[in-house]
mmCIF file of C-alpha atoms in Angstrom:
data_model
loop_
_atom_site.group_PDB
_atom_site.id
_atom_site.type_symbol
_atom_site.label_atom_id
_atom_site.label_comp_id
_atom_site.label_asym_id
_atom_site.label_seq_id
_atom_site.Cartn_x
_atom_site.Cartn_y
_atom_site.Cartn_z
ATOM 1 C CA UNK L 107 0.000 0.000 0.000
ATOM 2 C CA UNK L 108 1.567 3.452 -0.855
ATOM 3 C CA UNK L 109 2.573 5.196 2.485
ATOM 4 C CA UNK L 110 0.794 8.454 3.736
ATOM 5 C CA UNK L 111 4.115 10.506 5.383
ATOM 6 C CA UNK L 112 3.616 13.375 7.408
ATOM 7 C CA UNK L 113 6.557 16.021 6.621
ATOM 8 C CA UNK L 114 5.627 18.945 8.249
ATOM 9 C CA UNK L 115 3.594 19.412 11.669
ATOM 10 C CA UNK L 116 3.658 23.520 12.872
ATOM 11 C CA UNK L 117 1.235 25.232 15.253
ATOM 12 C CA UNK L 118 0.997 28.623 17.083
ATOM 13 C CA UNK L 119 0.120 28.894 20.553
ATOM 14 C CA UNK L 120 -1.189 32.130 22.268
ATOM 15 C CA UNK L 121 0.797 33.483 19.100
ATOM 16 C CA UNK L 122 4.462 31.935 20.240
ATOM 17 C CA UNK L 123 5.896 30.150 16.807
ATOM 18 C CA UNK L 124 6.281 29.419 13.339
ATOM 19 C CA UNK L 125 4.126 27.951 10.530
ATOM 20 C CA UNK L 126 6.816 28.667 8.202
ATOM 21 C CA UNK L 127 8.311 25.424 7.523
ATOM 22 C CA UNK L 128 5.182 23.889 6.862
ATOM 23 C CA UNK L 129 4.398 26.939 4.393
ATOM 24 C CA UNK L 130 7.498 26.987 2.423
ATOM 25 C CA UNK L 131 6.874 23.181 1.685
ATOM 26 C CA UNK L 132 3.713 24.153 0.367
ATOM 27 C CA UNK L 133 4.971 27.456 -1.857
ATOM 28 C CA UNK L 134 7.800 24.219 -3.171
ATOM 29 C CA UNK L 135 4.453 21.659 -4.125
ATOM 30 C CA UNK L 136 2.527 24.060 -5.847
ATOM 31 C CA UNK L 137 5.535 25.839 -7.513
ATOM 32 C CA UNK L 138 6.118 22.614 -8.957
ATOM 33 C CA UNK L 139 2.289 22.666 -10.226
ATOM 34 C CA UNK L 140 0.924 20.125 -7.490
ATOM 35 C CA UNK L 141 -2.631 20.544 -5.989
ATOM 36 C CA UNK L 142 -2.960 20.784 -2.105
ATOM 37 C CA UNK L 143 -5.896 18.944 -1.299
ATOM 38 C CA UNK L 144 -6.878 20.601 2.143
ATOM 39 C CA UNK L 145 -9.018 19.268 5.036
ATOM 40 C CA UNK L 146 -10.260 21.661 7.716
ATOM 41 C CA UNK L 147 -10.963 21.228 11.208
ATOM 42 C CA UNK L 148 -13.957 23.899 11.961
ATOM 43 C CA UNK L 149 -13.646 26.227 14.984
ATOM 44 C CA UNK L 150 -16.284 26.713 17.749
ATOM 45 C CA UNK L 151 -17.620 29.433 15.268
ATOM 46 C CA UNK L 152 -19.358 27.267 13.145
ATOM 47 C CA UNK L 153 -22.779 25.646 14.222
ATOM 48 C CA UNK L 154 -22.375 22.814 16.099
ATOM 49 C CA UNK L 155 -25.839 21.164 14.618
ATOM 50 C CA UNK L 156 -25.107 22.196 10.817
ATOM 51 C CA UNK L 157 -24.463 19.719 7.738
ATOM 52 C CA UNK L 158 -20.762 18.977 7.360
ATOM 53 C CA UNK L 159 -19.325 20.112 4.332
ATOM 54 C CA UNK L 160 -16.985 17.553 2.395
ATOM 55 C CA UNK L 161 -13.605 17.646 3.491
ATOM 56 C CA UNK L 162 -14.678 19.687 6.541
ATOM 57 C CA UNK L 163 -14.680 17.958 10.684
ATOM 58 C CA UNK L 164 -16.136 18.652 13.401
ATOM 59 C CA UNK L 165 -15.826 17.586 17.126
ATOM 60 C CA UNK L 166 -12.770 16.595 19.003
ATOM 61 C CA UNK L 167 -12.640 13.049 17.012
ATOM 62 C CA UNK L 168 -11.946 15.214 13.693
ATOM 63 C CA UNK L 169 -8.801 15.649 13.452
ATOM 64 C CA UNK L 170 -8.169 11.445 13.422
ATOM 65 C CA UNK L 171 -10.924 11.675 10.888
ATOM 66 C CA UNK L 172 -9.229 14.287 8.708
ATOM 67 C CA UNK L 173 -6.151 11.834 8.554
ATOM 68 C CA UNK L 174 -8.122 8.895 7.607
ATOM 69 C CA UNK L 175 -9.309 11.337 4.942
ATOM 70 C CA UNK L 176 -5.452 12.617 4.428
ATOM 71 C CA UNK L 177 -4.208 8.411 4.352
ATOM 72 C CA UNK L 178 -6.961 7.249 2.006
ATOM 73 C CA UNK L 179 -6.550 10.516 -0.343
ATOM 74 C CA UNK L 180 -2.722 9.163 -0.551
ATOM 75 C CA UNK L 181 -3.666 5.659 -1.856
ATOM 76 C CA UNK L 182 -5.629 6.967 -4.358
ATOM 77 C CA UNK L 183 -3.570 9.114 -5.841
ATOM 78 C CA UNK L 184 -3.234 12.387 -4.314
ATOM 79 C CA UNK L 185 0.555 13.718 -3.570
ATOM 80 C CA UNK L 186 -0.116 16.256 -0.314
ATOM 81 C CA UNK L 187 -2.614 16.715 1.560
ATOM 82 C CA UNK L 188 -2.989 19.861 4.459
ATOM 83 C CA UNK L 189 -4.792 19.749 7.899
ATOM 84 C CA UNK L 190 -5.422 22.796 8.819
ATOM 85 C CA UNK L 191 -7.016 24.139 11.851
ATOM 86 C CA UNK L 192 -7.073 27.528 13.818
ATOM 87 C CA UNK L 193 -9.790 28.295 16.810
ATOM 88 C CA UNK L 194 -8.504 31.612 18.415
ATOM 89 C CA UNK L 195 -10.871 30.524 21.852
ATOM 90 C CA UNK L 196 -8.851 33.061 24.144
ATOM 91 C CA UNK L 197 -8.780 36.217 21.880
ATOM 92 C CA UNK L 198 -11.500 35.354 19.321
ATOM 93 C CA UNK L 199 -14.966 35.123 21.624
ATOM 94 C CA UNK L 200 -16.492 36.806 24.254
ATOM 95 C CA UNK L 201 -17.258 35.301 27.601
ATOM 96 C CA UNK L 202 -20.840 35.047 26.624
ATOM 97 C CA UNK L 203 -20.251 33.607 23.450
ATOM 98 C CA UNK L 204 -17.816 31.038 24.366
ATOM 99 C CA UNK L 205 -20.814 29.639 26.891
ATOM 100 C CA UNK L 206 -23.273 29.641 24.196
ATOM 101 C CA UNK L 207 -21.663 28.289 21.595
ATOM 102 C CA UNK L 208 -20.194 24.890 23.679
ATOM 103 C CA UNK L 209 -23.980 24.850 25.001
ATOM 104 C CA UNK L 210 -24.234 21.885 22.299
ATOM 105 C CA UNK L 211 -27.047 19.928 24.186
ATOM 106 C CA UNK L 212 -28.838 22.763 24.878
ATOM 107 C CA UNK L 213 -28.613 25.813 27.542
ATOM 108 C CA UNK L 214 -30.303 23.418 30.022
ATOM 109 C CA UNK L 215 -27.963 20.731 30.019
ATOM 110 C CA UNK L 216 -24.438 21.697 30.185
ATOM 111 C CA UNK L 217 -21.086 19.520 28.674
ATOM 112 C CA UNK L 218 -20.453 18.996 32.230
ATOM 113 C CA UNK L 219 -23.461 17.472 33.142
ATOM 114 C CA UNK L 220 -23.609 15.598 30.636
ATOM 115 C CA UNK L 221 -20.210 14.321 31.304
ATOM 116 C CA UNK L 222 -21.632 13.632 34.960
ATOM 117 C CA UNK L 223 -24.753 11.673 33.348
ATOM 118 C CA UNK L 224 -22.002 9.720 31.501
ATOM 119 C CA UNK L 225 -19.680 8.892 34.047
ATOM 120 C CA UNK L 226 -22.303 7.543 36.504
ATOM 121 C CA UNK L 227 -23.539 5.128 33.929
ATOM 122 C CA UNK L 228 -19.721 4.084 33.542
ATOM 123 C CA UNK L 229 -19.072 3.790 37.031
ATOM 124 C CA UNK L 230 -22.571 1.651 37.509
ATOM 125 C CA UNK L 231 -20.922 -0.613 35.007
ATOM 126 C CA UNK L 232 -17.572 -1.176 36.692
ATOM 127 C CA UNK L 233 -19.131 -1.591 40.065
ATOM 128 C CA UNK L 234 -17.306 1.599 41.501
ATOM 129 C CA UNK L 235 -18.705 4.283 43.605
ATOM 130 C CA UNK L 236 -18.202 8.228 42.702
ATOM 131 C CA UNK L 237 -15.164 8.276 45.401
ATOM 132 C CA UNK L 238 -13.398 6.201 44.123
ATOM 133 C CA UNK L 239 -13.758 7.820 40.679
ATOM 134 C CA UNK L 240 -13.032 10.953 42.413
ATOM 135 C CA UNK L 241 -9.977 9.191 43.716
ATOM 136 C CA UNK L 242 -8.867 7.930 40.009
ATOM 137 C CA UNK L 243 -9.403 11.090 38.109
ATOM 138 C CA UNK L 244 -6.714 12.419 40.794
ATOM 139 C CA UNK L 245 -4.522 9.875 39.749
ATOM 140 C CA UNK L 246 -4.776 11.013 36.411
ATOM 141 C CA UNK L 247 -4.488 14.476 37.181
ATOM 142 C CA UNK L 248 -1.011 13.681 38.496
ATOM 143 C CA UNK L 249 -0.151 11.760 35.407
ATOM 144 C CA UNK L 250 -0.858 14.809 33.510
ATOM 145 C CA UNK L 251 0.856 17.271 35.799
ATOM 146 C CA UNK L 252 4.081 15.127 35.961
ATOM 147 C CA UNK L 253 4.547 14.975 32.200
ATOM 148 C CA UNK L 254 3.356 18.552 31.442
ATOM 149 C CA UNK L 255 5.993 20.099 34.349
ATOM 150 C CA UNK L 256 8.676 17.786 32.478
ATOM 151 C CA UNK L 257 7.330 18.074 28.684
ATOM 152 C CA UNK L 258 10.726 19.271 26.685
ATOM 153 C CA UNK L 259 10.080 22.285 24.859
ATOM 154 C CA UNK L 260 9.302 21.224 20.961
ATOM 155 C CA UNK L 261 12.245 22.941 18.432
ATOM 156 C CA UNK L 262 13.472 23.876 15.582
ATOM 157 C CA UNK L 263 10.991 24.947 12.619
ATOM 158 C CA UNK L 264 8.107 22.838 14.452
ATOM 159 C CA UNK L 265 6.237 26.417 15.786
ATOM 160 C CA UNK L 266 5.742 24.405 19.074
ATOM 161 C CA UNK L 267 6.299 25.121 23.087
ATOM 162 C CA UNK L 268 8.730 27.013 24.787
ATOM 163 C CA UNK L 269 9.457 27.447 28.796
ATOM 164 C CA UNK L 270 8.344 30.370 28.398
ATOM 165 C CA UNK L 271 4.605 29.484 25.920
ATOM 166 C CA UNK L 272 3.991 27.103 28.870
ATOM 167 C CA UNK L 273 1.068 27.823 30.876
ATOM 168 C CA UNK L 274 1.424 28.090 34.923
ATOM 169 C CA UNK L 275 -0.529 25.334 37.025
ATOM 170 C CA UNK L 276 -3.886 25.614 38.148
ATOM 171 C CA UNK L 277 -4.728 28.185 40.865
ATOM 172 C CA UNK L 278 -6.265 26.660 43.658
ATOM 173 C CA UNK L 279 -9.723 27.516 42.470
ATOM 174 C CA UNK L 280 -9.220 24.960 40.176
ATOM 175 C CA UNK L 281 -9.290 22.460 41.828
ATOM 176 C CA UNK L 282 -13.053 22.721 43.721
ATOM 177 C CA UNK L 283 -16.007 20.890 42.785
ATOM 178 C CA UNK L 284 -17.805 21.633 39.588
ATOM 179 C CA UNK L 285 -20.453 19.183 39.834
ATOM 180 C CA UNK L 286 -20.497 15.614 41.849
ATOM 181 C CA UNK L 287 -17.684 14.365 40.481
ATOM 182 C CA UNK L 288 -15.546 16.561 38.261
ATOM 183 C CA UNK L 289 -13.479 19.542 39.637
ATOM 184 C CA UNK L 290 -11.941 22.429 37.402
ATOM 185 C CA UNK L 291 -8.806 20.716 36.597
ATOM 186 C CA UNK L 292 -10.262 17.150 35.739
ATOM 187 C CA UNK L 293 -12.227 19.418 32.746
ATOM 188 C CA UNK L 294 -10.584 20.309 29.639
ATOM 189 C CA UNK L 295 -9.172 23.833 29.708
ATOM 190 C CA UNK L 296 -10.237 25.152 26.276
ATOM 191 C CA UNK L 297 -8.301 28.604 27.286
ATOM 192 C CA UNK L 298 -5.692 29.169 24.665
ATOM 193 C CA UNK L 299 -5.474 30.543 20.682
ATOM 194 C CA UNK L 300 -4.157 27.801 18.245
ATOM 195 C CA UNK L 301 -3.128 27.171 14.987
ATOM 196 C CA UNK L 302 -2.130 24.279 13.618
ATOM 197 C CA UNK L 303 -0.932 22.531 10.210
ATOM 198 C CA UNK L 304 -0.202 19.011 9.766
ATOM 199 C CA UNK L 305 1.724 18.156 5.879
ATOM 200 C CA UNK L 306 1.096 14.772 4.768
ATOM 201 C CA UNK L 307 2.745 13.930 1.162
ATOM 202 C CA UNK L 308 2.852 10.964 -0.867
ATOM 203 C CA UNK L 309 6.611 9.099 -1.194
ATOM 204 C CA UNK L 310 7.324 9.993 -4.609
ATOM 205 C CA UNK L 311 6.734 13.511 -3.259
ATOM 206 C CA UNK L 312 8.893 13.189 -0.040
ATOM 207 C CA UNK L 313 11.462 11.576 -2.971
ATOM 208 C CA UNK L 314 11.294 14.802 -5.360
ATOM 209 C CA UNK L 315 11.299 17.544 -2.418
ATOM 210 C CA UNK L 316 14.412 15.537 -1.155
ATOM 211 C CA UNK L 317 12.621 15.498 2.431
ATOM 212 C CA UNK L 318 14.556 13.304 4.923
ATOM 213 C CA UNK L 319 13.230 10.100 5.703
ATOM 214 C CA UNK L 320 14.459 10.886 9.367
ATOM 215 C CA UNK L 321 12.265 13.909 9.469
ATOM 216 C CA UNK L 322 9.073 12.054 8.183
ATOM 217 C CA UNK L 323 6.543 10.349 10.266
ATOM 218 C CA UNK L 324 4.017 7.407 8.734
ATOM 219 C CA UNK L 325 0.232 7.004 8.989
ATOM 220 C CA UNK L 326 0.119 3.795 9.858
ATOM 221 C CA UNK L 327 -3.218 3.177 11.007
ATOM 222 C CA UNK L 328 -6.785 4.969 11.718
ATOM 223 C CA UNK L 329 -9.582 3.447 13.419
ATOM 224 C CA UNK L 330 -12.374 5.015 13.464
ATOM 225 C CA UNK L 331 -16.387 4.515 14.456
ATOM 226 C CA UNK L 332 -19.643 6.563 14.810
ATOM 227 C CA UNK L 333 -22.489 5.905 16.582
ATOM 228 C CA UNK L 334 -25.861 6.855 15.489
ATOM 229 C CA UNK L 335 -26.760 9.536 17.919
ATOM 230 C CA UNK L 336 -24.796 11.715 20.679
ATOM 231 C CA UNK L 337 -26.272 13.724 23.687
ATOM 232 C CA UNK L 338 -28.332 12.194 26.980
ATOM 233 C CA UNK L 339 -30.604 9.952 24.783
ATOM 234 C CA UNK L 340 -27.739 8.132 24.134
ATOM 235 C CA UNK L 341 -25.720 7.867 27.072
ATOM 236 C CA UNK L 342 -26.291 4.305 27.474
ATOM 237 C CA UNK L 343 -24.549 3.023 24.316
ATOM 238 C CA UNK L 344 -21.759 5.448 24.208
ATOM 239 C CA UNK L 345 -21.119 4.296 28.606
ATOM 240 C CA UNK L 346 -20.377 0.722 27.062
ATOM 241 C CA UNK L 347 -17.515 1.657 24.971
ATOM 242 C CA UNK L 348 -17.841 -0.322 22.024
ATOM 243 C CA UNK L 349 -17.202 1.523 19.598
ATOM 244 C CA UNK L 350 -14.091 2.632 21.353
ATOM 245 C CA UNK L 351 -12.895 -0.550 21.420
ATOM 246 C CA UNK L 352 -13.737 -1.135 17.867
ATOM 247 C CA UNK L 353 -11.568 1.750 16.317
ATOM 248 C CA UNK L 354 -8.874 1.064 18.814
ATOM 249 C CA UNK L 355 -8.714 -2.757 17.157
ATOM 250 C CA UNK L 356 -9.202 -1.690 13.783
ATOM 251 C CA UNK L 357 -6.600 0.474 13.751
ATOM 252 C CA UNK L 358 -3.942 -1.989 15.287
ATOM 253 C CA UNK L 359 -5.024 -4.705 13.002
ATOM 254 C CA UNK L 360 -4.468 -1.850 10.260
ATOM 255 C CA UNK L 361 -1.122 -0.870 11.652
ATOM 256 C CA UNK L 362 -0.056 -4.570 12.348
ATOM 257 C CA UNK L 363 1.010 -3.530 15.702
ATOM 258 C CA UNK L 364 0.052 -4.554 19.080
ATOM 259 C CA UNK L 365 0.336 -1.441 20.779
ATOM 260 C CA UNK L 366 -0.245 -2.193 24.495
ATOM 261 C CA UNK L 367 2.857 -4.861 24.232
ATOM 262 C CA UNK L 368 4.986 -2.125 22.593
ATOM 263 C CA UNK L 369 3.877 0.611 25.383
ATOM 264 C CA UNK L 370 5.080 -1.340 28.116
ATOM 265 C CA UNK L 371 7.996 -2.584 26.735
ATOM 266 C CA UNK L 372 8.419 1.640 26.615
ATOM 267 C CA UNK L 373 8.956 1.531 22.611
ATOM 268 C CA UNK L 374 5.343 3.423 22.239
ATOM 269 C CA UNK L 375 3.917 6.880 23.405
ATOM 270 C CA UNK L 376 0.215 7.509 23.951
ATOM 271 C CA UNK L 377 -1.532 11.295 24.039
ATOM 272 C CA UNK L 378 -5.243 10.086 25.017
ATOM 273 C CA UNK L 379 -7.904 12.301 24.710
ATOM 274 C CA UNK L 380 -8.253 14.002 28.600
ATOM 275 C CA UNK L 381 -11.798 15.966 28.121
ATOM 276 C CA UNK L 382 -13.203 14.303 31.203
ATOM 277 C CA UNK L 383 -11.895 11.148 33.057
ATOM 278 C CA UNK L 384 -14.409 8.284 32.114
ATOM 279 C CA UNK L 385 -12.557 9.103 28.715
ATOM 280 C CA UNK L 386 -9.009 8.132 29.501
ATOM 281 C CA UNK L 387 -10.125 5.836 31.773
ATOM 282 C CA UNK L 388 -12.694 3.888 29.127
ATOM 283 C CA UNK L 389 -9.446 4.189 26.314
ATOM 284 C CA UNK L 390 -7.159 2.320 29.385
ATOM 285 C CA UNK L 391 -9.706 -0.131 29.450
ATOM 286 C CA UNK L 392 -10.735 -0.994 25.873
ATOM 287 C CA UNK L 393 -6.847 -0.692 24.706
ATOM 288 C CA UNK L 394 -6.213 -3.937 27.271
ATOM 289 C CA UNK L 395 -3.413 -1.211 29.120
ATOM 290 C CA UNK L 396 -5.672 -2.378 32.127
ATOM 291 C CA UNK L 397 -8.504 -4.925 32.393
ATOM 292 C CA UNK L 398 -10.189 -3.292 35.805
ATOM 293 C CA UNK L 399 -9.981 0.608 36.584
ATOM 294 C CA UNK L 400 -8.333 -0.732 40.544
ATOM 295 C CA UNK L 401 -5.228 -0.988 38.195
ATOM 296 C CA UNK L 402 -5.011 2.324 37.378
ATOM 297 C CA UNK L 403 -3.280 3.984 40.261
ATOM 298 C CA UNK L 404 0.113 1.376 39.766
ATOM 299 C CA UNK L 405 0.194 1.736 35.928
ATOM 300 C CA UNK L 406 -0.475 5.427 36.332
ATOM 301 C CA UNK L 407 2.263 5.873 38.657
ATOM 302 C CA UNK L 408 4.841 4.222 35.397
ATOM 303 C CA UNK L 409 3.142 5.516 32.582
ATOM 304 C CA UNK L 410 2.762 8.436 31.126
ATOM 305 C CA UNK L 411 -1.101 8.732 28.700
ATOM 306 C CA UNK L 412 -0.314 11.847 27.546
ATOM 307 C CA UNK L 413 2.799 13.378 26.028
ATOM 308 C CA UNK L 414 1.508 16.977 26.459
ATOM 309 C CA UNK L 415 -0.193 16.910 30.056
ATOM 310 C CA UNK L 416 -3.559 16.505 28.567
ATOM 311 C CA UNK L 417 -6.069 19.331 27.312
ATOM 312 C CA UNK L 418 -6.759 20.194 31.340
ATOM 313 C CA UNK L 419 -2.924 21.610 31.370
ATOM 314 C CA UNK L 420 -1.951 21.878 27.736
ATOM 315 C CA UNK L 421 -5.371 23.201 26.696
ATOM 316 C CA UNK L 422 -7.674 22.281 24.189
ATOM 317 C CA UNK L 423 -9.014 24.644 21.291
ATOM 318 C CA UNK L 424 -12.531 23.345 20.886
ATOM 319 C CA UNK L 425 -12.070 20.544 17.839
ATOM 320 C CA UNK L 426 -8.152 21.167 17.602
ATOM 321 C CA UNK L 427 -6.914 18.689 20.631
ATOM 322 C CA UNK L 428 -5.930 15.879 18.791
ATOM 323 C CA UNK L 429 -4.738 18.117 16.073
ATOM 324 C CA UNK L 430 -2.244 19.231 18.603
ATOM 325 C CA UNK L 431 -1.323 15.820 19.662
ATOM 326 C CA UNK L 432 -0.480 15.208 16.394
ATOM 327 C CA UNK L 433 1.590 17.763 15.841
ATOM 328 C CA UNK L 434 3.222 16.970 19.426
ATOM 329 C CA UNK L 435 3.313 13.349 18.584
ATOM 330 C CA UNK L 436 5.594 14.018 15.038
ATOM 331 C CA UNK L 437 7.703 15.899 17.088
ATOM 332 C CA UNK L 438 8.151 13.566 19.729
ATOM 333 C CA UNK L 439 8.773 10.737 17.416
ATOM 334 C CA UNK L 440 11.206 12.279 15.898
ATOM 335 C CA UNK L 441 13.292 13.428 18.575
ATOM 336 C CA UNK L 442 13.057 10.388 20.838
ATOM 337 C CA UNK L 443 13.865 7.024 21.217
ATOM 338 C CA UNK L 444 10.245 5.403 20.701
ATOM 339 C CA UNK L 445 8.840 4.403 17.301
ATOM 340 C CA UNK L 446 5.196 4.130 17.882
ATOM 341 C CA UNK L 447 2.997 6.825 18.770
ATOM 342 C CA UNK L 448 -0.899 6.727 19.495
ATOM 343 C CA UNK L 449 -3.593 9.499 19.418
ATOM 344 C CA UNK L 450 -6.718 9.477 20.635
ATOM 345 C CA UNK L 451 -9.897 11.684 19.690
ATOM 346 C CA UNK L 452 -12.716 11.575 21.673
ATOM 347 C CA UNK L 453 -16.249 13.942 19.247
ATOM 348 C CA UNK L 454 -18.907 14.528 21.340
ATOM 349 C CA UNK L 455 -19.943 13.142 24.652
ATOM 350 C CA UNK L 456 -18.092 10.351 22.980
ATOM 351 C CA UNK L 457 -20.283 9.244 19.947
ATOM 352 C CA UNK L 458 -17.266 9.260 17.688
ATOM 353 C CA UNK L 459 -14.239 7.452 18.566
ATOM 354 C CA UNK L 460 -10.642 7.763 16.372
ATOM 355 C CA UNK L 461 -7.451 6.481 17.119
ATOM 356 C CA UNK L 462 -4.362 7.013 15.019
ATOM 357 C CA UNK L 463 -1.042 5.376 14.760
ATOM 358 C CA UNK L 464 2.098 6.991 13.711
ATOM 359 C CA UNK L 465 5.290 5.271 13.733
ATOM 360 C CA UNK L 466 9.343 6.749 13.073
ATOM 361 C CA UNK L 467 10.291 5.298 9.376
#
């Protein structure tokens, strides 16, 4: 099958970096009379309930969807292909609009009751009470916290973090109850302006632009699955985690990998999708990483599941998280000593499930 190679992953954070690598490659594809076919991740802007437009995603599983899109566009044919997505969230809204726009469900039933709703329905299906899920999502809260306070700083032409881009910790207001089980900082922090581009090119292409194959990244696999409905009628079907489970396997058996044997044998990194803990903890589950959530504490206190300290400490632009994982996870690859990287994107209260494999050629 012809290979789907990311060559250029930039973003822009509260306005700290460069897009320019990723934009002179682009000035070199066209100049040579080569179409950019581009896929675009849609801000908080657009209307959450509208028609999709081809080639246009929506919801924090779109960016894994827009690579499927990139991957497949690749096989057939195509010789680059451009993610693109920008949600200026600080800057860009008012206060009032920001509330009313991720009112998705409704003015009456908030993303963080419906989280709640969710949770409960998980927890009644794992035979755990809410303190001990209180006691978990703390757990994971340190995960994130010890990996974002010792995330290295992302260089070169990559438009990524510096000491200096990184936000402080939580205040302690943060960390009080917003409903019965959820405080501030186990909530994804949507506070920050981001752009990002992600440069995926055929291998004939990498061959004629005389990219490195050292600074290239392959799609490897993409799982992805949908249910038929998101929102509180639905809670029941998304708590079970199927479908998770589903796109998790698919993409493996895509990928030919076995990815929770090559995480703990610490050749793999994992960015899981951090919106709310019954979503980390369902992907621990589903991936086999755990079989029961009373394993979570000891593999929590080895592991790292994120490489960027999660969207409650890294931040999350709306429907650009896993967008930024991606762009983290190229980076990473490339500068460490793992070969396998996972992403995770969680749309919705969880009706769409993606999971992506990259891995260092």
């Amino acid at each position: 099958m012809t290979r789907a190679l990311i060559v250029a992953a930039v973003r822009t954070l509260d306005k700290i970096g460069s897009q320019q690598h990723c934009l002179d490659l682009e000035a070199r594809i066209r100049a040579r009379g080569l179409a950019i076919h581009e896929l675009v991740i849609e801000p908080l802007s657009t209307d959450w309930h509208s028609p999709e437009p081809e080639d246009h995603f929506r919801s924090g599983c779109a960016p894994i969807e827009a690579l499927a899109r990139a991957q497949a566009l690749i096989v057939q044919g195509a010789q680059a292909v451009l993610i693109r997505g920008e949600d200026l969230i600080k800057s860009g809204y008012s206060r009032e609009e920001r509330h009313r726009l991720m009112a998705v469900y409704g003015a009456d039933y908030p993303l963080t009751q419906a989280y709640t709703d969710l949770a409960e329905n998980y927890l009644a299906r794992q035979n755990l009470d809410a303190e001990r899920f209180r006691e978990l999502a703390q757990c994971l809260f340190e995960n994130y916290s010890a990996t974002y306070l010792d995330s290295r700083p992302l260089d070169g032409h990559s438009g990524a973090d510096t000491a200096g881009n990184r936000p402080e910790m939580p205040g302690a207001a943060w960390f009080e109850p917003v409903t019965a089980l959820f405080r501030g900082v186990d909530c994804a922090n949507p506070m920050v302006d981001f752009s990002g581009r992600l440069l995926i090119c055929s291998e004939a292409l990498v061959n004629e632009l005389n990219v490195p194959r050292d600074q290239c990244i392959e799609i490897k696999g993409v799982g992805l699955r949908r249910l038929a409905g998101d929102g509180r009628e639905h809670i029941d079907e998304i708590a079970g985690y199927d479908h998770l489970r589903s796109a998790y396997n698919q993409c493996c058996t895509m990928a030919g990998i076995d990815f929770a044997q090559r995480f703990r044998a610490g050749d793999a990194l994992l960015e899981t999708y951090t919106c709310f803990p019954v979503v980390p903890m369902a992907f621990l589950q589903v991936s086999g990483l755990i079989d029961v959530l009373d394993e979570m504490p000891d593999f929590l206190a080895r592991h790292s599941v994120t490489i960027t300290g999660g969207m409650n400490l890294a931040r999350g632009a709306w429907n650009n998280p896993a967008l930024n994982g991606l762009i983290s996870m190229h980076h990473r690859l490339l500068e460490g000593d793992e070969h396998i990287g996972l992403v995770h994107g969680n749309g919705g209260l969880g009706y769409r499930q993606g999971v992506a494999l990259l891995v260092k050629i």
